[in-house]
Amino acid sequence: MSDGRHRHDAPASPYLENHRTAEESAELAERTARLEDYLVEKGLVARDALDRLVELYEQDIGPMNGARVVARAWTDPSYKLRLLDDATTAIRELGFGGMQGEHMVVVENTPTVHNVVVCSLCSCYPWPVLGLPPGWYKDFAYRSRLPIEPRAVLKEFGLELADDVEVRVWDSSAEIRYLVLPERPDGSGTMTEVDLAKLVSRDSMIGVARISVETE
Amino acid sequence: MRARRAVDPEVADMTGAAELPRRSGDLVFHEPWERRAFALAVALNRDGQFEWEEFRQNLISAMELGQRKTHTRNHRRVGYYEQWLTALEQTLDDNGIIISGNRYSTD
């Protein structure tokens, strides 16, 4: 990688290793513009709709497959064992791919242990299971403070932990990405796996929130 | 909670060789024309001009070709969206929307 700043991020797909020359870039831009002009003229695309369309994709949170992983672990004890033993394989077992050499590790919350995930160097994040990272996950404040004062940071998220709960902070890297297996909420005993998956929030799988069953 | 997605999972969630370049989830475009090329393919597919699978197969073929080029000619690595653009032209050609690669013109 020529760009050392991003070495913490595993490339999801072939990135450019040697950069294009300015001339090559100009040619590609010209080729694209020519195609666009042609398609606009033929009435096949509307120019102003194109930007809006890209924005939809840029803002798309993603598949959020992690919620289904969590719900399966809550309802199938043998799956949970496999998940804690070898998360990469167990997640793939549910048909969720795209992990491109990232090793997934699942850490389980219990009444006495609370896990929370950060990437202190940049913003490594398991997109295939968690979707797009929240804005705060990439903020310097979160990345720098969480490893030092996790309890205080979690409190700001509205999560107060008793003194006897051990807090474990997991620092992601290009090689290892973490998913928190939250505690199954009280009152969810009769719920189906599908309904359970709907309860599981992204924040709970990063470890900054608990899950509760809403009672009206 | 899972909100209904405004995007086509067939496009956004491609895996394997054709997977969209992302950095920790965020789509990566190196130059403005890459965004335009992305948008063109997605818009035309959404409007029913071609099947996504058709485009995806052309993308994979373009990538294989790009890789051979890199290996045999000591060429710089061909970028994802260069291959995307080639695949888009091919797909439009296959569907009779443009004629033969670069010969379309508005002049």
PDB file of C-alpha atoms in Angstrom:
ATOM      1  CA  MET A   1       0.000   0.000   0.000  1.00  0.00           C
ATOM      2  CA  SER A   2       1.351   3.332  -0.965  1.00  0.00           C
ATOM      3  CA  ASP A   3      -0.976   5.112   1.406  1.00  0.00           C
ATOM      4  CA  GLY A   4       0.239   4.271   4.914  1.00  0.00           C
ATOM      5  CA  ARG A   5      -2.587   6.104   6.630  1.00  0.00           C
ATOM      6  CA  HIS A   6      -5.074   3.459   5.656  1.00  0.00           C
ATOM      7  CA  ARG A   7      -3.118   0.324   6.392  1.00  0.00           C
ATOM      8  CA  HIS A   8      -5.478  -0.424   9.263  1.00  0.00           C
ATOM      9  CA  ASP A   9      -8.347  -0.794   6.819  1.00  0.00           C
ATOM     10  CA  ALA A  10      -8.566  -3.996   4.887  1.00  0.00           C
ATOM     11  CA  PRO A  11      -9.403  -3.222   1.280  1.00  0.00           C
ATOM     12  CA  ALA A  12     -12.821  -4.720   0.566  1.00  0.00           C
ATOM     13  CA  SER A  13     -12.124  -4.953  -3.124  1.00  0.00           C
ATOM     14  CA  PRO A  14      -9.294  -4.316  -5.520  1.00  0.00           C
ATOM     15  CA  TYR A  15      -8.118  -0.823  -4.807  1.00  0.00           C
ATOM     16  CA  LEU A  16      -5.731   0.982  -7.031  1.00  0.00           C
ATOM     17  CA  GLU A  17      -2.254   0.180  -5.904  1.00  0.00           C
ATOM     18  CA  ASN A  18      -0.451   2.219  -8.473  1.00  0.00           C
ATOM     19  CA  HIS A  19      -2.300   5.352  -9.133  1.00  0.00           C
ATOM     20  CA  ARG A  20      -3.533   6.291 -12.523  1.00  0.00           C
ATOM     21  CA  THR A  21      -1.810   9.097 -14.309  1.00  0.00           C
ATOM     22  CA  ALA A  22      -3.690  12.371 -14.618  1.00  0.00           C
ATOM     23  CA  GLU A  23      -4.007  11.684 -18.314  1.00  0.00           C
ATOM     24  CA  GLU A  24      -5.585   8.275 -17.763  1.00  0.00           C
ATOM     25  CA  SER A  25      -7.989   9.762 -15.244  1.00  0.00           C
ATOM     26  CA  ALA A  26      -8.988  12.460 -17.691  1.00  0.00           C
ATOM     27  CA  GLU A  27      -9.641   9.846 -20.368  1.00  0.00           C
ATOM     28  CA  LEU A  28     -11.850   7.797 -18.075  1.00  0.00           C
ATOM     29  CA  ALA A  29     -13.742  10.891 -16.962  1.00  0.00           C
ATOM     30  CA  GLU A  30     -14.255  11.844 -20.582  1.00  0.00           C
ATOM     31  CA  ARG A  31     -15.419   8.338 -21.507  1.00  0.00           C
ATOM     32  CA  THR A  32     -17.940   8.340 -18.664  1.00  0.00           C
ATOM     33  CA  ALA A  33     -19.183  11.833 -19.503  1.00  0.00           C
ATOM     34  CA  ARG A  34     -19.642  10.857 -23.138  1.00  0.00           C
ATOM     35  CA  LEU A  35     -21.691   7.822 -22.143  1.00  0.00           C
ATOM     36  CA  GLU A  36     -23.739   9.901 -19.717  1.00  0.00           C
ATOM     37  CA  ASP A  37     -24.420  12.584 -22.352  1.00  0.00           C
ATOM     38  CA  TYR A  38     -25.514   9.935 -24.795  1.00  0.00           C
ATOM     39  CA  LEU A  39     -27.880   8.271 -22.315  1.00  0.00           C
ATOM     40  CA  VAL A  40     -29.332  11.626 -21.246  1.00  0.00           C
ATOM     41  CA  GLU A  41     -29.909  12.579 -24.849  1.00  0.00           C
ATOM     42  CA  LYS A  42     -31.681   9.295 -25.492  1.00  0.00           C
ATOM     43  CA  GLY A  43     -33.867   9.989 -22.463  1.00  0.00           C
ATOM     44  CA  LEU A  44     -32.636   6.894 -20.617  1.00  0.00           C
ATOM     45  CA  VAL A  45     -31.274   8.664 -17.547  1.00  0.00           C
ATOM     46  CA  ALA A  46     -32.071  11.945 -15.810  1.00  0.00           C
ATOM     47  CA  ARG A  47     -28.892  13.753 -14.838  1.00  0.00           C
ATOM     48  CA  ASP A  48     -30.175  15.234 -11.572  1.00  0.00           C
ATOM     49  CA  ALA A  49     -31.396  11.847 -10.357  1.00  0.00           C
ATOM     50  CA  LEU A  50     -27.923  10.342 -10.570  1.00  0.00           C
ATOM     51  CA  ASP A  51     -26.386  12.130  -7.583  1.00  0.00           C
ATOM     52  CA  ARG A  52     -29.414  11.415  -5.452  1.00  0.00           C
ATOM     53  CA  LEU A  53     -29.153   7.735  -6.350  1.00  0.00           C
ATOM     54  CA  VAL A  54     -25.509   7.512  -5.279  1.00  0.00           C
ATOM     55  CA  GLU A  55     -26.382   9.210  -2.000  1.00  0.00           C
ATOM     56  CA  LEU A  56     -28.938   6.505  -1.266  1.00  0.00           C
ATOM     57  CA  TYR A  57     -26.216   3.917  -1.626  1.00  0.00           C
ATOM     58  CA  GLU A  58     -23.753   5.934   0.413  1.00  0.00           C
ATOM     59  CA  GLN A  59     -26.235   6.280   3.247  1.00  0.00           C
ATOM     60  CA  ASP A  60     -27.491   2.711   3.138  1.00  0.00           C
ATOM     61  CA  ILE A  61     -26.793   1.149   6.491  1.00  0.00           C
ATOM     62  CA  GLY A  62     -26.310  -2.261   4.970  1.00  0.00           C
ATOM     63  CA  PRO A  63     -27.580  -5.735   5.528  1.00  0.00           C
ATOM     64  CA  MET A  64     -27.371  -5.712   9.367  1.00  0.00           C
ATOM     65  CA  ASN A  65     -26.907  -9.461   9.284  1.00  0.00           C
ATOM     66  CA  GLY A  66     -25.463  -9.334  12.786  1.00  0.00           C
ATOM     67  CA  ALA A  67     -28.949  -9.108  14.261  1.00  0.00           C
ATOM     68  CA  ARG A  68     -29.786 -12.479  12.757  1.00  0.00           C
ATOM     69  CA  VAL A  69     -26.540 -13.929  14.056  1.00  0.00           C
ATOM     70  CA  VAL A  70     -27.408 -12.745  17.569  1.00  0.00           C
ATOM     71  CA  ALA A  71     -30.979 -14.058  17.399  1.00  0.00           C
ATOM     72  CA  ARG A  72     -29.734 -17.449  16.246  1.00  0.00           C
ATOM     73  CA  ALA A  73     -27.215 -17.587  19.085  1.00  0.00           C
ATOM     74  CA  TRP A  74     -29.967 -16.778  21.597  1.00  0.00           C
ATOM     75  CA  THR A  75     -32.224 -19.548  20.353  1.00  0.00           C
ATOM     76  CA  ASP A  76     -29.752 -22.269  19.372  1.00  0.00           C
ATOM     77  CA  PRO A  77     -27.227 -23.161  22.103  1.00  0.00           C
ATOM     78  CA  SER A  78     -25.061 -25.263  19.810  1.00  0.00           C
ATOM     79  CA  TYR A  79     -24.897 -22.407  17.294  1.00  0.00           C
ATOM     80  CA  LYS A  80     -23.843 -20.074  20.081  1.00  0.00           C
ATOM     81  CA  LEU A  81     -20.989 -22.406  21.004  1.00  0.00           C
ATOM     82  CA  ARG A  82     -19.819 -22.512  17.412  1.00  0.00           C
ATOM     83  CA  LEU A  83     -20.139 -18.737  17.159  1.00  0.00           C
ATOM     84  CA  LEU A  84     -18.010 -18.091  20.237  1.00  0.00           C
ATOM     85  CA  ASP A  85     -15.491 -20.687  19.109  1.00  0.00           C
ATOM     86  CA  ASP A  86     -15.085 -19.599  15.485  1.00  0.00           C
ATOM     87  CA  ALA A  87     -17.247 -16.621  14.557  1.00  0.00           C
ATOM     88  CA  THR A  88     -16.024 -16.255  10.990  1.00  0.00           C
ATOM     89  CA  THR A  89     -17.173 -19.775  10.129  1.00  0.00           C
ATOM     90  CA  ALA A  90     -20.381 -19.608  12.156  1.00  0.00           C
ATOM     91  CA  ILE A  91     -21.411 -16.331  10.500  1.00  0.00           C
ATOM     92  CA  ARG A  92     -20.665 -17.737   7.075  1.00  0.00           C
ATOM     93  CA  GLU A  93     -22.832 -20.712   8.037  1.00  0.00           C
ATOM     94  CA  LEU A  94     -25.850 -18.373   7.933  1.00  0.00           C
ATOM     95  CA  GLY A  95     -24.918 -17.389   4.411  1.00  0.00           C
ATOM     96  CA  PHE A  96     -23.338 -14.025   5.180  1.00  0.00           C
ATOM     97  CA  GLY A  97     -20.198 -13.619   3.140  1.00  0.00           C
ATOM     98  CA  GLY A  98     -18.082 -10.740   2.021  1.00  0.00           C
ATOM     99  CA  MET A  99     -15.674 -10.911   4.878  1.00  0.00           C
ATOM    100  CA  GLN A 100     -12.586 -10.746   2.698  1.00  0.00           C
ATOM    101  CA  GLY A 101     -10.035 -12.126   5.089  1.00  0.00           C
ATOM    102  CA  GLU A 102     -11.365 -10.304   8.113  1.00  0.00           C
ATOM    103  CA  HIS A 103     -11.354 -12.555  11.098  1.00  0.00           C
ATOM    104  CA  MET A 104     -14.506 -12.138  13.148  1.00  0.00           C
ATOM    105  CA  VAL A 105     -14.537 -12.617  16.901  1.00  0.00           C
ATOM    106  CA  VAL A 106     -17.754 -12.637  18.916  1.00  0.00           C
ATOM    107  CA  VAL A 107     -17.581 -11.624  22.573  1.00  0.00           C
ATOM    108  CA  GLU A 108     -20.447 -12.423  24.897  1.00  0.00           C
ATOM    109  CA  ASN A 109     -22.013 -10.084  27.412  1.00  0.00           C
ATOM    110  CA  THR A 110     -23.042 -11.663  30.705  1.00  0.00           C
ATOM    111  CA  PRO A 111     -24.393 -10.259  33.970  1.00  0.00           C
ATOM    112  CA  THR A 112     -20.794  -9.797  35.102  1.00  0.00           C
ATOM    113  CA  VAL A 113     -18.943  -8.915  31.882  1.00  0.00           C
ATOM    114  CA  HIS A 114     -19.727  -6.112  29.470  1.00  0.00           C
ATOM    115  CA  ASN A 115     -17.909  -5.920  26.130  1.00  0.00           C
ATOM    116  CA  VAL A 116     -17.546  -2.865  23.945  1.00  0.00           C
ATOM    117  CA  VAL A 117     -15.787  -2.390  20.610  1.00  0.00           C
ATOM    118  CA  VAL A 118     -13.694   0.451  19.268  1.00  0.00           C
ATOM    119  CA  CYS A 119     -11.124   0.996  16.577  1.00  0.00           C
ATOM    120  CA  SER A 120      -8.695   3.340  18.246  1.00  0.00           C
ATOM    121  CA  LEU A 121      -6.519   3.839  15.163  1.00  0.00           C
ATOM    122  CA  CYS A 122      -9.142   4.521  12.512  1.00  0.00           C
ATOM    123  CA  SER A 123     -12.575   3.067  12.028  1.00  0.00           C
ATOM    124  CA  CYS A 124     -12.259  -0.645  11.327  1.00  0.00           C
ATOM    125  CA  TYR A 125     -15.721  -2.084  11.412  1.00  0.00           C
ATOM    126  CA  PRO A 126     -17.338  -5.329  10.275  1.00  0.00           C
ATOM    127  CA  TRP A 127     -19.576  -3.994   7.518  1.00  0.00           C
ATOM    128  CA  PRO A 128     -20.892  -7.383   6.353  1.00  0.00           C
ATOM    129  CA  VAL A 129     -22.475  -8.009   9.734  1.00  0.00           C
ATOM    130  CA  LEU A 130     -23.020  -4.553  11.181  1.00  0.00           C
ATOM    131  CA  GLY A 131     -23.611  -2.365   8.181  1.00  0.00           C
ATOM    132  CA  LEU A 132     -22.313   1.198   8.038  1.00  0.00           C
ATOM    133  CA  PRO A 133     -20.611   2.431  11.181  1.00  0.00           C
ATOM    134  CA  PRO A 134     -22.428   5.163  13.106  1.00  0.00           C
ATOM    135  CA  GLY A 135     -20.858   8.609  12.801  1.00  0.00           C
ATOM    136  CA  TRP A 136     -19.680   8.658  16.419  1.00  0.00           C
ATOM    137  CA  TYR A 137     -17.776   5.394  15.922  1.00  0.00           C
ATOM    138  CA  LYS A 138     -15.383   7.283  13.667  1.00  0.00           C
ATOM    139  CA  ASP A 139     -15.096  10.311  15.927  1.00  0.00           C
ATOM    140  CA  PHE A 140     -11.777  10.939  17.576  1.00  0.00           C
ATOM    141  CA  ALA A 141     -13.508  11.474  20.920  1.00  0.00           C
ATOM    142  CA  TYR A 142     -14.945   7.955  20.968  1.00  0.00           C
ATOM    143  CA  ARG A 143     -11.803   6.326  19.598  1.00  0.00           C
ATOM    144  CA  SER A 144      -9.475   8.021  22.036  1.00  0.00           C
ATOM    145  CA  ARG A 145     -11.597   8.021  25.175  1.00  0.00           C
ATOM    146  CA  LEU A 146     -13.231   4.607  25.131  1.00  0.00           C
ATOM    147  CA  PRO A 147     -10.052   2.609  25.811  1.00  0.00           C
ATOM    148  CA  ILE A 148      -9.139   4.951  28.684  1.00  0.00           C
ATOM    149  CA  GLU A 149     -12.452   5.575  30.401  1.00  0.00           C
ATOM    150  CA  PRO A 150     -15.000   3.105  29.055  1.00  0.00           C
ATOM    151  CA  ARG A 151     -17.424   3.469  31.947  1.00  0.00           C
ATOM    152  CA  ALA A 152     -17.662   7.231  31.558  1.00  0.00           C
ATOM    153  CA  VAL A 153     -18.145   6.966  27.790  1.00  0.00           C
ATOM    154  CA  LEU A 154     -20.803   4.261  28.156  1.00  0.00           C
ATOM    155  CA  LYS A 155     -22.601   6.412  30.694  1.00  0.00           C
ATOM    156  CA  GLU A 156     -22.815   9.161  28.097  1.00  0.00           C
ATOM    157  CA  PHE A 157     -24.521   6.632  25.833  1.00  0.00           C
ATOM    158  CA  GLY A 158     -27.033   6.090  28.636  1.00  0.00           C
ATOM    159  CA  LEU A 159     -25.557   2.796  29.717  1.00  0.00           C
ATOM    160  CA  GLU A 160     -24.690   2.681  33.396  1.00  0.00           C
ATOM    161  CA  LEU A 161     -22.842  -0.371  34.583  1.00  0.00           C
ATOM    162  CA  ALA A 162     -22.682  -1.564  38.161  1.00  0.00           C
ATOM    163  CA  ASP A 163     -19.245  -1.440  39.782  1.00  0.00           C
ATOM    164  CA  ASP A 164     -18.991  -5.220  39.894  1.00  0.00           C
ATOM    165  CA  VAL A 165     -19.454  -5.556  36.135  1.00  0.00           C
ATOM    166  CA  GLU A 166     -16.138  -5.965  34.380  1.00  0.00           C
ATOM    167  CA  VAL A 167     -15.786  -3.845  31.230  1.00  0.00           C
ATOM    168  CA  ARG A 168     -13.734  -5.290  28.386  1.00  0.00           C
ATOM    169  CA  VAL A 169     -12.713  -3.025  25.517  1.00  0.00           C
ATOM    170  CA  TRP A 170     -11.877  -4.697  22.204  1.00  0.00           C
ATOM    171  CA  ASP A 171      -9.778  -2.785  19.714  1.00  0.00           C
ATOM    172  CA  SER A 172     -10.515  -3.692  16.101  1.00  0.00           C
ATOM    173  CA  SER A 173      -7.919  -3.968  13.410  1.00  0.00           C
ATOM    174  CA  ALA A 174      -7.744  -4.856   9.765  1.00  0.00           C
ATOM    175  CA  GLU A 175      -7.299  -8.494  10.763  1.00  0.00           C
ATOM    176  CA  ILE A 176      -9.739  -8.880  13.634  1.00  0.00           C
ATOM    177  CA  ARG A 177     -13.213  -7.374  13.928  1.00  0.00           C
ATOM    178  CA  TYR A 178     -15.483  -7.841  16.869  1.00  0.00           C
ATOM    179  CA  LEU A 179     -19.183  -8.328  17.359  1.00  0.00           C
ATOM    180  CA  VAL A 180     -20.738  -8.127  20.792  1.00  0.00           C
ATOM    181  CA  LEU A 181     -23.282 -10.799  21.604  1.00  0.00           C
ATOM    182  CA  PRO A 182     -25.664  -8.827  23.830  1.00  0.00           C
ATOM    183  CA  GLU A 183     -27.598 -10.382  26.682  1.00  0.00           C
ATOM    184  CA  ARG A 184     -30.992 -11.674  25.713  1.00  0.00           C
ATOM    185  CA  PRO A 185     -33.510  -9.300  27.273  1.00  0.00           C
ATOM    186  CA  ASP A 186     -35.883 -10.293  30.021  1.00  0.00           C
ATOM    187  CA  GLY A 187     -39.394 -10.893  28.802  1.00  0.00           C
ATOM    188  CA  SER A 188     -38.326 -12.212  25.403  1.00  0.00           C
ATOM    189  CA  GLY A 189     -38.814 -15.870  26.315  1.00  0.00           C
ATOM    190  CA  THR A 190     -41.686 -16.565  23.959  1.00  0.00           C
ATOM    191  CA  MET A 191     -40.405 -14.599  21.011  1.00  0.00           C
ATOM    192  CA  THR A 192     -39.441 -16.256  17.732  1.00  0.00           C
ATOM    193  CA  GLU A 193     -35.980 -15.962  16.221  1.00  0.00           C
ATOM    194  CA  VAL A 194     -37.321 -13.591  13.558  1.00  0.00           C
ATOM    195  CA  ASP A 195     -38.884 -11.276  16.136  1.00  0.00           C
ATOM    196  CA  LEU A 196     -35.794 -11.432  18.320  1.00  0.00           C
ATOM    197  CA  ALA A 197     -33.644 -10.303  15.394  1.00  0.00           C
ATOM    198  CA  LYS A 198     -35.787  -7.174  15.123  1.00  0.00           C
ATOM    199  CA  LEU A 199     -34.919  -6.258  18.716  1.00  0.00           C
ATOM    200  CA  VAL A 200     -31.174  -6.319  18.129  1.00  0.00           C
ATOM    201  CA  SER A 201     -29.814  -2.841  17.502  1.00  0.00           C
ATOM    202  CA  ARG A 202     -26.542  -1.934  15.888  1.00  0.00           C
ATOM    203  CA  ASP A 203     -25.460  -0.106  19.043  1.00  0.00           C
ATOM    204  CA  SER A 204     -25.997  -3.217  21.144  1.00  0.00           C
ATOM    205  CA  MET A 205     -23.670  -5.195  18.871  1.00  0.00           C
ATOM    206  CA  ILE A 206     -20.981  -2.523  19.267  1.00  0.00           C
ATOM    207  CA  GLY A 207     -21.560  -2.679  23.001  1.00  0.00           C
ATOM    208  CA  VAL A 208     -22.826   0.806  23.791  1.00  0.00           C
ATOM    209  CA  ALA A 209     -26.423  -0.199  24.457  1.00  0.00           C
ATOM    210  CA  ARG A 210     -28.449  -2.907  26.084  1.00  0.00           C
ATOM    211  CA  ILE A 211     -31.472  -4.500  24.544  1.00  0.00           C
ATOM    212  CA  SER A 212     -34.863  -4.412  26.159  1.00  0.00           C
ATOM    213  CA  VAL A 213     -38.270  -5.656  25.193  1.00  0.00           C
ATOM    214  CA  GLU A 214     -40.495  -2.644  24.902  1.00  0.00           C
ATOM    215  CA  THR A 215     -43.534  -2.920  27.082  1.00  0.00           C
ATOM    216  CA  GLU A 216     -46.370  -0.591  26.386  1.00  0.00           C
TER     217      GLU A 216
ATOM    218  CA  MET B   1     -34.560  -2.213  14.135  1.00  0.00           C
ATOM    219  CA  ARG B   2     -34.257  -2.827  10.470  1.00  0.00           C
ATOM    220  CA  ALA B   3     -35.612  -0.031   8.341  1.00  0.00           C
ATOM    221  CA  ARG B   4     -36.676  -0.826   4.815  1.00  0.00           C
ATOM    222  CA  ARG B   5     -33.718  -0.316   2.557  1.00  0.00           C
ATOM    223  CA  ALA B   6     -33.877   2.270  -0.171  1.00  0.00           C
ATOM    224  CA  VAL B   7     -31.242   0.446  -2.181  1.00  0.00           C
ATOM    225  CA  ASP B   8     -31.213  -2.740  -4.210  1.00  0.00           C
ATOM    226  CA  PRO B   9     -29.476  -5.453  -2.149  1.00  0.00           C
ATOM    227  CA  GLU B  10     -28.529  -7.192  -5.390  1.00  0.00           C
ATOM    228  CA  VAL B  11     -26.262  -4.213  -6.030  1.00  0.00           C
ATOM    229  CA  ALA B  12     -25.265  -3.122  -2.533  1.00  0.00           C
ATOM    230  CA  ASP B  13     -24.590  -6.558  -1.096  1.00  0.00           C
ATOM    231  CA  MET B  14     -22.633  -8.156  -3.925  1.00  0.00           C
ATOM    232  CA  THR B  15     -19.946 -10.462  -2.591  1.00  0.00           C
ATOM    233  CA  GLY B  16     -16.862 -12.036  -4.085  1.00  0.00           C
ATOM    234  CA  ALA B  17     -14.926 -10.456  -6.922  1.00  0.00           C
ATOM    235  CA  ALA B  18     -17.690  -8.028  -7.879  1.00  0.00           C
ATOM    236  CA  GLU B  19     -18.134  -6.685  -4.343  1.00  0.00           C
ATOM    237  CA  LEU B  20     -18.345  -2.885  -4.218  1.00  0.00           C
ATOM    238  CA  PRO B  21     -15.150  -1.295  -2.881  1.00  0.00           C
ATOM    239  CA  ARG B  22     -15.771  -0.182   0.679  1.00  0.00           C
ATOM    240  CA  ARG B  23     -13.666   1.059   3.531  1.00  0.00           C
ATOM    241  CA  SER B  24     -15.231  -0.077   6.794  1.00  0.00           C
ATOM    242  CA  GLY B  25     -18.606  -0.028   5.104  1.00  0.00           C
ATOM    243  CA  ASP B  26     -18.351   3.302   3.336  1.00  0.00           C
ATOM    244  CA  LEU B  27     -18.384   3.155  -0.438  1.00  0.00           C
ATOM    245  CA  VAL B  28     -15.079   4.254  -1.915  1.00  0.00           C
ATOM    246  CA  PHE B  29     -14.953   6.441  -5.023  1.00  0.00           C
ATOM    247  CA  HIS B  30     -11.528   7.785  -5.907  1.00  0.00           C
ATOM    248  CA  GLU B  31     -12.643  10.216  -8.593  1.00  0.00           C
ATOM    249  CA  PRO B  32     -15.935  11.930  -9.464  1.00  0.00           C
ATOM    250  CA  TRP B  33     -16.388   9.967 -12.703  1.00  0.00           C
ATOM    251  CA  GLU B  34     -16.428   6.731 -10.658  1.00  0.00           C
ATOM    252  CA  ARG B  35     -19.547   7.942  -8.850  1.00  0.00           C
ATOM    253  CA  ARG B  36     -21.146   8.813 -12.195  1.00  0.00           C
ATOM    254  CA  ALA B  37     -20.314   5.407 -13.669  1.00  0.00           C
ATOM    255  CA  PHE B  38     -21.744   3.746 -10.562  1.00  0.00           C
ATOM    256  CA  ALA B  39     -24.926   5.822 -10.785  1.00  0.00           C
ATOM    257  CA  LEU B  40     -25.435   5.179 -14.492  1.00  0.00           C
ATOM    258  CA  ALA B  41     -25.367   1.409 -14.108  1.00  0.00           C
ATOM    259  CA  VAL B  42     -27.610   1.447 -11.052  1.00  0.00           C
ATOM    260  CA  ALA B  43     -30.119   3.867 -12.619  1.00  0.00           C
ATOM    261  CA  LEU B  44     -30.372   1.957 -15.911  1.00  0.00           C
ATOM    262  CA  ASN B  45     -30.844  -1.327 -14.078  1.00  0.00           C
ATOM    263  CA  ARG B  46     -33.486   0.187 -11.809  1.00  0.00           C
ATOM    264  CA  ASP B  47     -35.359   1.413 -14.875  1.00  0.00           C
ATOM    265  CA  GLY B  48     -35.316  -2.046 -16.375  1.00  0.00           C
ATOM    266  CA  GLN B  49     -32.781  -1.550 -19.170  1.00  0.00           C
ATOM    267  CA  PHE B  50     -30.937  -4.716 -18.184  1.00  0.00           C
ATOM    268  CA  GLU B  51     -30.810  -7.351 -15.465  1.00  0.00           C
ATOM    269  CA  TRP B  52     -28.285  -6.796 -12.701  1.00  0.00           C
ATOM    270  CA  GLU B  53     -26.974 -10.339 -13.077  1.00  0.00           C
ATOM    271  CA  GLU B  54     -26.151  -9.578 -16.695  1.00  0.00           C
ATOM    272  CA  PHE B  55     -24.099  -6.583 -15.642  1.00  0.00           C
ATOM    273  CA  ARG B  56     -22.470  -8.484 -12.792  1.00  0.00           C
ATOM    274  CA  GLN B  57     -21.298 -11.229 -15.128  1.00  0.00           C
ATOM    275  CA  ASN B  58     -19.833  -8.624 -17.477  1.00  0.00           C
ATOM    276  CA  LEU B  59     -18.132  -6.975 -14.516  1.00  0.00           C
ATOM    277  CA  ILE B  60     -16.538 -10.249 -13.474  1.00  0.00           C
ATOM    278  CA  SER B  61     -15.364 -10.859 -17.053  1.00  0.00           C
ATOM    279  CA  ALA B  62     -13.918  -7.346 -17.235  1.00  0.00           C
ATOM    280  CA  MET B  63     -12.093  -7.955 -13.954  1.00  0.00           C
ATOM    281  CA  GLU B  64     -10.587 -11.189 -15.204  1.00  0.00           C
ATOM    282  CA  LEU B  65      -9.427  -9.413 -18.317  1.00  0.00           C
ATOM    283  CA  GLY B  66      -8.024  -6.585 -16.206  1.00  0.00           C
ATOM    284  CA  GLN B  67      -6.091  -9.035 -14.087  1.00  0.00           C
ATOM    285  CA  ARG B  68      -4.559 -10.749 -17.083  1.00  0.00           C
ATOM    286  CA  LYS B  69      -3.530  -7.358 -18.401  1.00  0.00           C
ATOM    287  CA  THR B  70      -1.851  -6.542 -15.113  1.00  0.00           C
ATOM    288  CA  HIS B  71       0.041  -9.825 -15.019  1.00  0.00           C
ATOM    289  CA  THR B  72       1.151 -10.029 -18.612  1.00  0.00           C
ATOM    290  CA  ARG B  73       2.127  -6.462 -19.332  1.00  0.00           C
ATOM    291  CA  ASN B  74       3.322  -5.307 -15.987  1.00  0.00           C
ATOM    292  CA  HIS B  75       0.511  -2.824 -16.318  1.00  0.00           C
ATOM    293  CA  ARG B  76      -0.652  -0.845 -13.306  1.00  0.00           C
ATOM    294  CA  ARG B  77      -3.520  -2.522 -11.511  1.00  0.00           C
ATOM    295  CA  VAL B  78      -6.748  -1.764 -13.337  1.00  0.00           C
ATOM    296  CA  GLY B  79      -9.178   0.003 -11.035  1.00  0.00           C
ATOM    297  CA  TYR B  80     -12.538  -1.422 -10.050  1.00  0.00           C
ATOM    298  CA  TYR B  81     -14.557   1.336 -11.688  1.00  0.00           C
ATOM    299  CA  GLU B  82     -12.559   1.152 -14.901  1.00  0.00           C
ATOM    300  CA  GLN B  83     -13.768  -2.413 -15.127  1.00  0.00           C
ATOM    301  CA  TRP B  84     -17.226  -1.278 -14.095  1.00  0.00           C
ATOM    302  CA  LEU B  85     -17.310   1.209 -16.983  1.00  0.00           C
ATOM    303  CA  THR B  86     -16.166  -1.457 -19.433  1.00  0.00           C
ATOM    304  CA  ALA B  87     -18.853  -3.823 -18.132  1.00  0.00           C
ATOM    305  CA  LEU B  88     -21.498  -1.114 -18.435  1.00  0.00           C
ATOM    306  CA  GLU B  89     -20.542  -0.396 -22.044  1.00  0.00           C
ATOM    307  CA  GLN B  90     -20.614  -4.116 -22.771  1.00  0.00           C
ATOM    308  CA  THR B  91     -24.032  -4.561 -21.162  1.00  0.00           C
ATOM    309  CA  LEU B  92     -25.481  -1.606 -23.074  1.00  0.00           C
ATOM    310  CA  ASP B  93     -23.967  -2.963 -26.253  1.00  0.00           C
ATOM    311  CA  ASP B  94     -25.460  -6.425 -25.602  1.00  0.00           C
ATOM    312  CA  ASN B  95     -28.851  -4.789 -25.179  1.00  0.00           C
ATOM    313  CA  GLY B  96     -28.623  -2.697 -28.310  1.00  0.00           C
ATOM    314  CA  ILE B  97     -28.592   0.573 -26.372  1.00  0.00           C
ATOM    315  CA  ILE B  98     -25.198   1.621 -27.647  1.00  0.00           C
ATOM    316  CA  ILE B  99     -23.358   0.227 -30.595  1.00  0.00           C
ATOM    317  CA  SER B 100     -19.915  -1.295 -30.173  1.00  0.00           C
ATOM    318  CA  GLY B 101     -18.011   0.068 -27.277  1.00  0.00           C
ATOM    319  CA  ASN B 102     -16.782   3.552 -27.853  1.00  0.00           C
ATOM    320  CA  ARG B 103     -18.516   4.397 -31.066  1.00  0.00           C
ATOM    321  CA  TYR B 104     -21.517   6.099 -29.497  1.00  0.00           C
ATOM    322  CA  SER B 105     -21.444   9.812 -29.740  1.00  0.00           C
ATOM    323  CA  THR B 106     -23.744  12.748 -29.395  1.00  0.00           C
ATOM    324  CA  ASP B 107     -21.911  14.747 -32.004  1.00  0.00           C
TER     325      ASP B 107
END
